[in-house]
Coordinates of C-alpha atoms and ligand atoms in Angstrom, one line a residue:
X12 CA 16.2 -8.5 16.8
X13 CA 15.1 -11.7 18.1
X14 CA 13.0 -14.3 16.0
X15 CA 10.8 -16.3 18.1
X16 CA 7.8 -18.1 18.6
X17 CA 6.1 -16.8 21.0
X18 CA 2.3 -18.4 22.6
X19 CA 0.2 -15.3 22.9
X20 CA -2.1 -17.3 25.3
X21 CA 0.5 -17.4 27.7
X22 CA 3.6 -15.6 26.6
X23 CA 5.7 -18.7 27.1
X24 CA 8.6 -18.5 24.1
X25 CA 8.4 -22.2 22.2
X26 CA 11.4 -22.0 20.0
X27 CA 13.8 -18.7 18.7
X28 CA 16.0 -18.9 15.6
X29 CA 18.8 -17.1 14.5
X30 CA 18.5 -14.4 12.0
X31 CA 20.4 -15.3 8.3
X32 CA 23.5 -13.7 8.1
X33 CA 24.5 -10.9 5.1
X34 CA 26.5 -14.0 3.7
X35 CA 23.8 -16.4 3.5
X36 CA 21.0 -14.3 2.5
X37 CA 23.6 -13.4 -0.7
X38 CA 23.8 -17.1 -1.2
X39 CA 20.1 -17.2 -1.4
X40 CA 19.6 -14.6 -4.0
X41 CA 22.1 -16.1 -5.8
X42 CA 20.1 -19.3 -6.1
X43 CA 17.0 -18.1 -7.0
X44 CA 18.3 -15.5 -9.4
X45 CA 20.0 -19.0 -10.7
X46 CA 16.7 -20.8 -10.8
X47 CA 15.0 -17.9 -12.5
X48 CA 16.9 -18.8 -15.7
X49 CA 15.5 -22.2 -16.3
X50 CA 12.4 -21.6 -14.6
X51 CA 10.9 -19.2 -17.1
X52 CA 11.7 -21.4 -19.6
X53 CA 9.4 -24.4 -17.7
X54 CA 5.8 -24.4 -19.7
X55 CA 2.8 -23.1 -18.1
X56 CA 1.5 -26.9 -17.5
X57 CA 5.0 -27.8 -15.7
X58 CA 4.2 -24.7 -13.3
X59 CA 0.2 -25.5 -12.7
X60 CA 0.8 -28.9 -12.2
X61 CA 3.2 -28.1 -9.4
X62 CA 1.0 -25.7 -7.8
X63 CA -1.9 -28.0 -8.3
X64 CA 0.5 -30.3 -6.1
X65 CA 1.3 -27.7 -3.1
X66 CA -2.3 -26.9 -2.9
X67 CA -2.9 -30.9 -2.0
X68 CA -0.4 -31.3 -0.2
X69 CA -1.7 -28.0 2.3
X70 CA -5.1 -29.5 2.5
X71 CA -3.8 -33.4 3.3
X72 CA -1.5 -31.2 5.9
X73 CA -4.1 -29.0 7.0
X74 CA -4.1 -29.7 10.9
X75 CA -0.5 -29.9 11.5
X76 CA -0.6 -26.3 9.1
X77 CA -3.3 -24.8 11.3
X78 CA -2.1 -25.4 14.8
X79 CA 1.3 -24.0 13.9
X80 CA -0.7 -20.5 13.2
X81 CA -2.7 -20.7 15.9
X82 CA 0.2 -21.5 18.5
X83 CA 2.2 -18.7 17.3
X84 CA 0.0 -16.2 16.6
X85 CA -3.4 -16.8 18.2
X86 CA -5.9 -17.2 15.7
X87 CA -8.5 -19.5 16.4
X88 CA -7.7 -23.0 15.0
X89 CA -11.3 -23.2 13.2
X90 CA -10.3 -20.1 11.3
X91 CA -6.4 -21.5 10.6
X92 CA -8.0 -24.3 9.1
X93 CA -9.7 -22.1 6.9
X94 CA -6.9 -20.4 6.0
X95 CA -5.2 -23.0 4.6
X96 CA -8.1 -24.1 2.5
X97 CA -8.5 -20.7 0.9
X98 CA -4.9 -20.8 0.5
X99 CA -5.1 -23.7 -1.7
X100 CA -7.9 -22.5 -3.2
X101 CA -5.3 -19.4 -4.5
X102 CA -2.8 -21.3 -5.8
X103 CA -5.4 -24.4 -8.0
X104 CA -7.2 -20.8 -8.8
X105 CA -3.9 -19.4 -10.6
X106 CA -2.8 -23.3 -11.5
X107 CA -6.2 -23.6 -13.5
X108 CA -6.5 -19.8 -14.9
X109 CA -2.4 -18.4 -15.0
X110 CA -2.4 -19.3 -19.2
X111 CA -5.4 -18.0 -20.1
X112 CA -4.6 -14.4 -18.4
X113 CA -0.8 -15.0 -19.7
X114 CA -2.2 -15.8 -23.1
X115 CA -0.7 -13.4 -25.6
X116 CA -3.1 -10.6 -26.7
X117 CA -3.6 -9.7 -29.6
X118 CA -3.7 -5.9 -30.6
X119 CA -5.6 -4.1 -34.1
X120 CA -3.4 -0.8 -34.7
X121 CA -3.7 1.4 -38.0
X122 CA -1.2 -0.4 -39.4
X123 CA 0.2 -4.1 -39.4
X124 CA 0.1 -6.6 -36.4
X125 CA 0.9 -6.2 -33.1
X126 CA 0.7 -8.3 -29.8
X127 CA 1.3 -8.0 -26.4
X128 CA 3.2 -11.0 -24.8
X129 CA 3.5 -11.4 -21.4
X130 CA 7.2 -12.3 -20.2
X131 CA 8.1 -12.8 -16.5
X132 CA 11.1 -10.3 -14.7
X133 CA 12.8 -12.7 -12.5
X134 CA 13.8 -12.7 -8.9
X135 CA 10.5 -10.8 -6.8
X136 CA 10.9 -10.4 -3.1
X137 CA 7.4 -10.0 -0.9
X138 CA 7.8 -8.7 3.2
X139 CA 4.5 -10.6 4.6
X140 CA 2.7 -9.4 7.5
X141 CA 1.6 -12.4 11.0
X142 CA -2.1 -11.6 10.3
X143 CA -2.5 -14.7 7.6
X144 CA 0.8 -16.4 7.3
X145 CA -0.2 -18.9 4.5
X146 CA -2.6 -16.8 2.4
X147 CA -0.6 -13.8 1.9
X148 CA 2.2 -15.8 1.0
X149 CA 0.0 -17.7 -1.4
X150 CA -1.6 -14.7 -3.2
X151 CA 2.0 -13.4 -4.0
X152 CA 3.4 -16.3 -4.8
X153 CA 0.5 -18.5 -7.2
X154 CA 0.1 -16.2 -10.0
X155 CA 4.2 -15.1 -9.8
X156 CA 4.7 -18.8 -9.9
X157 CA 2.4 -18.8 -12.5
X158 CA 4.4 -16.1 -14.6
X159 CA 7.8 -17.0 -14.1
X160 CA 9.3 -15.5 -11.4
X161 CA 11.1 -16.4 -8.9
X162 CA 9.8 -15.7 -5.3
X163 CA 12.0 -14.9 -1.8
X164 CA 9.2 -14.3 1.0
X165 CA 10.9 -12.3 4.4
X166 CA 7.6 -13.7 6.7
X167 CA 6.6 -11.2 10.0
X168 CA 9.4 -12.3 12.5
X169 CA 6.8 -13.4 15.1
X170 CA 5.5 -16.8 12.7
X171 CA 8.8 -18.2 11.8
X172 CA 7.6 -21.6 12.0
X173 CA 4.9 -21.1 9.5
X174 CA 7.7 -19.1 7.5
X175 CA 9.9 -22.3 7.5
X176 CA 6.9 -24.7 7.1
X177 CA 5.6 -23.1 3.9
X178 CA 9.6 -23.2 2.3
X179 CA 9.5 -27.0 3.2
X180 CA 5.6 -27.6 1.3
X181 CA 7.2 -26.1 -1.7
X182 CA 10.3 -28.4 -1.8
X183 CA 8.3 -31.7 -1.2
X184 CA 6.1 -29.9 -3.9
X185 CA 8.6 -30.7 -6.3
X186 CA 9.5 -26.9 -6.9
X187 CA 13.3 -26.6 -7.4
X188 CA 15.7 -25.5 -4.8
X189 CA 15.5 -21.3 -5.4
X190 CA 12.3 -21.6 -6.6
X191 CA 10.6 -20.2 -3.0
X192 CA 12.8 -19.0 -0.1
X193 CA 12.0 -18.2 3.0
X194 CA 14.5 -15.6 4.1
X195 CA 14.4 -15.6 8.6
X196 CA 15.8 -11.7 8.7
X197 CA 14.1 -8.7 10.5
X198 CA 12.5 -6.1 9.1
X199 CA 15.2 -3.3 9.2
X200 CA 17.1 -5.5 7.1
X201 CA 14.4 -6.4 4.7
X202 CA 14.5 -2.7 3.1
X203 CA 18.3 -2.9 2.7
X204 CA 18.0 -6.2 0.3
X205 CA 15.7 -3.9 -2.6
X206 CA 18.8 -2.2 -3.7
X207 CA 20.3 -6.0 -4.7
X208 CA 20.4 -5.7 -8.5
X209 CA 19.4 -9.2 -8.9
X210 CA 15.4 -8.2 -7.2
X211 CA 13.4 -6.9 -9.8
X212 CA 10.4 -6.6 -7.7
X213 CA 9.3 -5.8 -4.0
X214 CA 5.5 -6.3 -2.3
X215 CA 4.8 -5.5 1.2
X216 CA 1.7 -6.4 3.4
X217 CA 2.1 -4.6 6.2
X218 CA 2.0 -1.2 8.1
X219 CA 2.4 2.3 6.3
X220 CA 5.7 2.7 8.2
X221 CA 6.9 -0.4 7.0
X222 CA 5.5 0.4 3.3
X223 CA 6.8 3.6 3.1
X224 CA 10.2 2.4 4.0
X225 CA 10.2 -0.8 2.1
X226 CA 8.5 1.5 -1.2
X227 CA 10.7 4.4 -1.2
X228 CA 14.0 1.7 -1.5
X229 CA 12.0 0.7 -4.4
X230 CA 11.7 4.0 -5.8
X231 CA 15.3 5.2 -5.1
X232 CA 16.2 1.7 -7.5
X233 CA 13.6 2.1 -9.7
X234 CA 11.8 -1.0 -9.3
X235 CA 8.2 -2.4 -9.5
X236 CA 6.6 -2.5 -6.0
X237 CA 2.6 -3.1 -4.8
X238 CA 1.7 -2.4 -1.3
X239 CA -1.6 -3.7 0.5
X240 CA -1.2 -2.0 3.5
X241 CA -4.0 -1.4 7.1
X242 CA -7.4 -0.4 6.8
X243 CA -10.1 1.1 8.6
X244 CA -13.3 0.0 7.1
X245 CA -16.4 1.5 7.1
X246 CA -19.3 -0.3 8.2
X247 CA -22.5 1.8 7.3
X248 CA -26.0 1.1 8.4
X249 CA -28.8 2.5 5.9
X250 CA -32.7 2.9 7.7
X251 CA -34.1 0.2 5.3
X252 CA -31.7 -2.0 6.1
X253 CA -32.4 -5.7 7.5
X254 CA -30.9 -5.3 11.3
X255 CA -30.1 -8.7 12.8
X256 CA -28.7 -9.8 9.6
X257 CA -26.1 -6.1 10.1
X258 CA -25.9 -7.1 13.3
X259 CA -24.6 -10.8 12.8
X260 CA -22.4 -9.6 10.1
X261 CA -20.9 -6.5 11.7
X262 CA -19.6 -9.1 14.9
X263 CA -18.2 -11.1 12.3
X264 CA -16.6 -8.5 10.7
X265 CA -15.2 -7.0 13.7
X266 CA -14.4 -9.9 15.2
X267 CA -12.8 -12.7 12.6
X268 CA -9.5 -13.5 13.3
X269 CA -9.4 -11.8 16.6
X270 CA -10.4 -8.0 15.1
X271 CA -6.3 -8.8 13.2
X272 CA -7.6 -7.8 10.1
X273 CA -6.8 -5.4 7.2
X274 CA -10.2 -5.5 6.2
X275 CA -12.2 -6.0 8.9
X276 CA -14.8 -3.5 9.6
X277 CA -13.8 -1.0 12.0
X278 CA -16.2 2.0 11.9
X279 CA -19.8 1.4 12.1
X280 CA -21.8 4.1 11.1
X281 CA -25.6 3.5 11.7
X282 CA -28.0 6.4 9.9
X283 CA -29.9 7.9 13.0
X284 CA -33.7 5.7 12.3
X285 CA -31.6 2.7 12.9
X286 CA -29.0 3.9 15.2
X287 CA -30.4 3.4 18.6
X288 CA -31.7 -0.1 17.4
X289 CA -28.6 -1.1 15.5
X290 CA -26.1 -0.3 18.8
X291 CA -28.1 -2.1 21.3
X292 CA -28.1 -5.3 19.2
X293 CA -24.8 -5.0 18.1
X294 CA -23.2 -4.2 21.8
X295 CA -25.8 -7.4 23.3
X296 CA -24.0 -9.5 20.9
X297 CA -20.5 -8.4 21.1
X298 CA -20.9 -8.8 25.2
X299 CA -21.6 -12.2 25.0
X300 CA -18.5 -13.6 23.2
X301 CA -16.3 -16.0 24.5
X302 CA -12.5 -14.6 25.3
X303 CA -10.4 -17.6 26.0
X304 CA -7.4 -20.3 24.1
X305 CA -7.7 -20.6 20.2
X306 CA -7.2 -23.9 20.4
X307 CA -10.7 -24.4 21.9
X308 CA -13.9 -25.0 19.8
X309 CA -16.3 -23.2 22.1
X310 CA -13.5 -19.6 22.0
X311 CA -15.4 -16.8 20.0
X312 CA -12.1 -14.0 20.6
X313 CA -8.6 -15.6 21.1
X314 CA -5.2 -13.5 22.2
X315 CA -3.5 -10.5 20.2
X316 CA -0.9 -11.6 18.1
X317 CA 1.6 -10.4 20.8
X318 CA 2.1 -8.9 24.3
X319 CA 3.3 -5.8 22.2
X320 CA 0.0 -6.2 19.9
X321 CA -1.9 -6.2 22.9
X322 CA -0.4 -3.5 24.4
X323 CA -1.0 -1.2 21.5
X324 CA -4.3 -1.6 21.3
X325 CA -5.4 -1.0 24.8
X326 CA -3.4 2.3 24.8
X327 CA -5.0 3.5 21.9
X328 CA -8.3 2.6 24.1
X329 CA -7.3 4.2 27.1
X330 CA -6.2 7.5 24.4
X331 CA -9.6 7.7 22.7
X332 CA -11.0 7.4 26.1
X333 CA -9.1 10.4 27.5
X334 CA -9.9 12.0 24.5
X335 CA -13.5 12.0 24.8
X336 CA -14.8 8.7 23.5
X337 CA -16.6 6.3 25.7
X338 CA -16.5 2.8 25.7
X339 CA -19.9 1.0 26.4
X340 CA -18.3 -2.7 26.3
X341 CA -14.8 -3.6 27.3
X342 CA -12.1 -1.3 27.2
X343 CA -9.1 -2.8 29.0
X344 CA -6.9 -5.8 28.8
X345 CA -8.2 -9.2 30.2
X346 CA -6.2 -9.4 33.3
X347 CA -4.3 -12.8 33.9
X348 CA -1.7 -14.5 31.5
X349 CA -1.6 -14.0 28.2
X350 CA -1.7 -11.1 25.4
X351 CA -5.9 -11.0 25.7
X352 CA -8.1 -8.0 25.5
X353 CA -11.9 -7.3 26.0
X354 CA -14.2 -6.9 23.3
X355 CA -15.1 -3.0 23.3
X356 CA -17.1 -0.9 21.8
X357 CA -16.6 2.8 21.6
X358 CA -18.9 5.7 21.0
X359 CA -18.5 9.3 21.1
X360 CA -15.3 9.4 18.9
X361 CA -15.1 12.6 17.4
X362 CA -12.5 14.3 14.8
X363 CA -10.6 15.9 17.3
X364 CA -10.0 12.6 19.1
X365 CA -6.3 11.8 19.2
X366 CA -7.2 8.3 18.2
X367 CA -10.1 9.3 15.3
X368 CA -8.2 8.4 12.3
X369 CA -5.9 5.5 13.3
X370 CA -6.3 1.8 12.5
X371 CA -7.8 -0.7 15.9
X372 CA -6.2 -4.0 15.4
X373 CA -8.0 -6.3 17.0
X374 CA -11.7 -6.7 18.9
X375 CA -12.5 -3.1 19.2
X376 CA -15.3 -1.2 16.9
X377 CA -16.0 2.3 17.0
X378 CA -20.0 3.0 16.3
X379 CA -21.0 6.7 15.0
X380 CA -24.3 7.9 14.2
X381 CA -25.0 10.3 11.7
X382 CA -28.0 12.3 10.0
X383 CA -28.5 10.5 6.9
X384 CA -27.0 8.4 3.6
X385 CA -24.9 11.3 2.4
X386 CA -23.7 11.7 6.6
X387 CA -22.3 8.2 6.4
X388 CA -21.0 8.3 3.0
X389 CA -18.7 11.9 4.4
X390 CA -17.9 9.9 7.2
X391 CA -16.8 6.8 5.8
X392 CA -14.8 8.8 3.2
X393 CA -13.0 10.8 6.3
X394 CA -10.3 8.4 7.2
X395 CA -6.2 8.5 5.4
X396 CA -7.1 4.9 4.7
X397 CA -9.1 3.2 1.4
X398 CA -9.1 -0.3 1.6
X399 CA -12.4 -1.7 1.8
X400 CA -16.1 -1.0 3.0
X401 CA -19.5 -2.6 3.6
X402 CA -23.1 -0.7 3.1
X403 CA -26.6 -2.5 4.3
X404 CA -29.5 -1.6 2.5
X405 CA -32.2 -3.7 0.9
X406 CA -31.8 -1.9 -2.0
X407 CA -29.6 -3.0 -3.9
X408 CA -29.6 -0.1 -6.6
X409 CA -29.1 2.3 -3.8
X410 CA -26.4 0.4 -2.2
X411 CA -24.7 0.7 -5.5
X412 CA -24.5 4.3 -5.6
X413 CA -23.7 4.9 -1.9
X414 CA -20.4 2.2 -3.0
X415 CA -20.1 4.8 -6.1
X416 CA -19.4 7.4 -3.4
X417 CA -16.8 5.5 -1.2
X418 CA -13.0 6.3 -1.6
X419 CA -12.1 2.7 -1.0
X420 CA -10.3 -0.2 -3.0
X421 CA -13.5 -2.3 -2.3
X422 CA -17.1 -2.2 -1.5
X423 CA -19.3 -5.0 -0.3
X424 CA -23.3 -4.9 -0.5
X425 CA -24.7 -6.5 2.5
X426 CA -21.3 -8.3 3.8
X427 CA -18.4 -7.2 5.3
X428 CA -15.3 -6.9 3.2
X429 CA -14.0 -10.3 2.2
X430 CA -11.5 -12.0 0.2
X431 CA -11.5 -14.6 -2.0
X432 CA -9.4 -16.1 -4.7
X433 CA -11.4 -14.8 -8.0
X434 CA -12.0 -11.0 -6.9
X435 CA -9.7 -8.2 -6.8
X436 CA -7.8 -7.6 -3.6
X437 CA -6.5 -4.0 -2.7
X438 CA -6.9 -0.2 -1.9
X439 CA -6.4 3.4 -2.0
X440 CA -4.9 6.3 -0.3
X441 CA -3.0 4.9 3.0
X442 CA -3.7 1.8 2.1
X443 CA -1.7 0.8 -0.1
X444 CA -1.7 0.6 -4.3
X445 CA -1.5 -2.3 -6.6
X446 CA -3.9 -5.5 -6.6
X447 CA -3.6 -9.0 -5.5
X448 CA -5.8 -12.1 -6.4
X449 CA -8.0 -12.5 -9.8
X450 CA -7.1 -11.6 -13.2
X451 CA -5.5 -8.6 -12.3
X452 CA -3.3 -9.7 -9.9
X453 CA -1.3 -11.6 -12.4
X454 CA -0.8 -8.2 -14.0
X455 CA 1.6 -6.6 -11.1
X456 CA 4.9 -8.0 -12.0
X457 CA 4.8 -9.3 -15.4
X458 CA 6.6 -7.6 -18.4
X459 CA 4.1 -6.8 -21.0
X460 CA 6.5 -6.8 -24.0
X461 CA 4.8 -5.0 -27.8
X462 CA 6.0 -7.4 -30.1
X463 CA 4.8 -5.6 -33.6
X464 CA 5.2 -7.0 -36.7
X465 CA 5.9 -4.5 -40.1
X466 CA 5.4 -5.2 -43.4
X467 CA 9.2 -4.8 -45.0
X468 CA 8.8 -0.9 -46.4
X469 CA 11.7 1.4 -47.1
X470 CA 12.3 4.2 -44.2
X471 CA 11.8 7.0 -46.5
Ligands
LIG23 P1 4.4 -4.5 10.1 O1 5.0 -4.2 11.3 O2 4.5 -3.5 9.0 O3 5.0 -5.9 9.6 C1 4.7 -6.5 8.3 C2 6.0 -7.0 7.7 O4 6.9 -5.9 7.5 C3 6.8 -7.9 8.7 O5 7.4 -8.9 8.0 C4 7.8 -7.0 9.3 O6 9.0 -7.6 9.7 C5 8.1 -6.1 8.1 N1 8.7 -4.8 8.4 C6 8.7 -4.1 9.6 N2 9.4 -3.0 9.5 C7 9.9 -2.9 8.2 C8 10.7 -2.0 7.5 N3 11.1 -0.9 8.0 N4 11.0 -2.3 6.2 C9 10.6 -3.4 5.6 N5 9.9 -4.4 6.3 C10 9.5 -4.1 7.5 O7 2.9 -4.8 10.2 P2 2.2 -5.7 11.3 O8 1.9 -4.8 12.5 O9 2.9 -6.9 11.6 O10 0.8 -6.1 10.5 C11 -0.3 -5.4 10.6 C12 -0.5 -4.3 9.6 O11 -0.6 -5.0 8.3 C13 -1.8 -3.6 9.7 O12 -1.7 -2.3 9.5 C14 -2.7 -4.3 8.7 O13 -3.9 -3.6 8.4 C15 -1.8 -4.5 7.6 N6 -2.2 -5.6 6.7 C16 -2.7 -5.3 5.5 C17 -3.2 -6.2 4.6 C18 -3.7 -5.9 3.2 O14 -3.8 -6.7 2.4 N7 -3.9 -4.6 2.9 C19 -3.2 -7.6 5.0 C20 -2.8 -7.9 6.3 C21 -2.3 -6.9 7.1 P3 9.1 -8.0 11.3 O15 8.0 -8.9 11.7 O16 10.5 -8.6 11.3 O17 9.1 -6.6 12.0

């Protein structure tokens, strides 16, 4: 398989590497499993202070950082740039806060004293997905970092640039050689490296297909693995609800990052008072965006990640369509160069649709309007994934218990699902299992060893 960079705006291919061999990927592992055995005995301040460093070092690079993500995989530079401040924001966040979750706690059995003392496992290795190229790496890496692990990162074969880019930040860090690797391999191969004896740990951010393979490898080996993988967010609509505000947020949470997210929100489901008013506003305001190059201030929608990204989605348009849904906005790919397609909205999707209960990755929302709050709490709940979900409703009391009822990883009250470095990242059924970000996910791969102490007693 080919590793290039690719310009979704106009296809043209800017640079293509060749994968690692068997030979040097072995080397690699080698190294960091090397590394591993000094590095968890470096003290938590040694480890903070280098991340503390990295985390400058990505916002004094921030530009150059940005327009590499854009360029290869389209998002718009204004929202790279972002990335690469909430990226930093990750790894201070586990810099500041890694010893006070990795603090030893201290138990109160029947009998004696007991503690729990958190020790890291060594070597991890994380398969990363395009979608955010620095901040998934960064909420893997900061709080393993943080631990005492070692990290090797196989980045989504269409961003090798920012794969090789985020490897160099961590050497002129300071972080020693083995420390972070970037490893420039496909993803058939990536599964085959979990058996290695010297891994002790897999994540994935990615598809199910790619989980599933990735996850069952670590099953067959017995190892640790977390898995964030798509979503397909409900977005529902209560009657007392404040519109335009819905409507503002429900473009935004459609359309950030090009509709390439795992949490944006994908299904809107407006209770039938608000329906009629909620879908004109909603497709008005979706009509007028701006299609056009990332790089550009005035863009609203940049390119799919990919001609094959692009593709995807428009023939899982042109499936729902011949299946019975309609679309009211859009509904094709933008014709001229480059991996574009229009912002669409589709009604009439029904169960029975061949295209109901699949993920749309990228600037097409799906509206449905249903009886009442218990009607959009069914509907929200019908779907194999459980990642996230947003509910608007002035009250907030009530919009608690509606998020009481949702089968998802996350709720959000009046916002679309969103990410940040002190809350809880993660989700349920098809979507994955494990949590990133936060105190709990320092908890993923981290041995949490019972050291007890006994009074010296005779056994019998
Ligand atoms: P993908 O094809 O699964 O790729 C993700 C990563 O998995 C890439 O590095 C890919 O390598 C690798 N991969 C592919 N096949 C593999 C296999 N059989 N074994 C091991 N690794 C394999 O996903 P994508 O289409 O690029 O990304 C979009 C998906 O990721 C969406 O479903 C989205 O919702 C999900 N996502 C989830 C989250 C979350 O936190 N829950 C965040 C972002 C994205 P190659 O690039 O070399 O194929």
């Amino acid at each position: 398989m080919s590793i290039q960079t690719v310009n979704p705006v106009n296809n043209n291919v800017i640079k293509s590497f060749e994968e690692m061999t068997d030979s040097v990927v072995d080397k690699a592992v080698t190294q960091a499993a090397s590394t591993f055995e000094i590095w968890k005995k470096t003290s938590y301040k040694h480890r903070s202070d280098l991340l503390h460093k990295l985390a400058k070092l990505m916002r004094e690079k921030k530009e150059t950082l940005a327009t590499m993500i854009t360029l290869e995989m389209g998002k718009l530079l204004v929202q790279a740039e972002g990335e690469i401040l909430l990226s930093a924001d990750i790894l201070d966040y586990y810099a500041d806060h890694g010893e006070k979750f990795l603090a030893d706690k201290h138990l109160h059995p029947t009998h004696g004293e007991a503690l729990i003392r958190y020790t890291p496992i060594g070597v991890l290795f994380g398969v990363e997905p395009w979608n955010f190229p620095y901040y998934q790496v960064a909420r893997f890496a900061a709080p393993n970092i943080m631990i005492g692990n070692t990290i090797m990162v196989k980045h989504a074969s269409i961003v090798p640039q920012c794969g090789i880019m985020i490897e160099e930040l961590f050497k002129e860090a300071g972080f020693p050689k083995g420390l972070y690797t970037n490893l420039l391999m496909s993803g058939k191969r990536a599964s085959a490296l979990v058996s290695d004896k010297r891994i002790k740990g897999v994540s994935l951010t990615g598809s199910e297909v790619a989980g599933a393979s990735l996850a069952s490898e670590a099953g067959k080996y017995l190892k640790k693995s977390v898995l964030e993988l798509g979503g397909s967010d409900a977005f529902i609509i209560l009657e007392d609800a404040d519109i335009d505000k819905a409507v503002d947020w429900a473009v935004v949470g459609r359309i950030n990052n090009n509709g390439e997210c795992c949490i944006a929100s994908k299904r809107f489901i407006a209770v039938d008072a608000v329906a009629d008013e909620f879908l004109k506003k909603f497709t008005d305001k979706m009509a007028r965006l701006k299609i056009g190059d990332p790089m550009h201030k005035d863009t609203d929608v940049g390119p799919l990640s990919s001609e094959a990204a692009a593709n995807q989605i428009a023939e899982q348009v042109d499936r729902a369509i011949k299946g019975g849904a309609k679309a009211i906005l859009g509904g094709k790919r933008v014709e001229g160069e480059g991996s574009f397609m229009q912002v669409t909205v589709l009604i009439d999707m029904k169960p029975d649709n061949p295209v109901y209960y699949e993920e749309l990755f990228g600037p097409v929302a799906t509206f449905y309007r249903v009886k009442d709050e218990q009607a959009a709490i069914d509907l929200a709940n019908d779907s194999p994934f459980g990642l996230g979900g947003s509910i608007f409703t002035k009250d907030i009391a009530r919009g608690k218990r509606v998020a009481d009822q949702m089968d998802t990883g996350m709720v959000f009250i009046n916002h679309p699902t969103w990410t940040q470095a002190d809350l809880p990242f993660g989700g349920t059924k098809g979507s994955g299992y494990g949590r990133e970000l936060s105190e709990l996910g320092i908890d993923e791969f981290v041995n949490k060893k019972l050291i007890r102490v006994s009074g010296l007693t005779d056994p019998f």
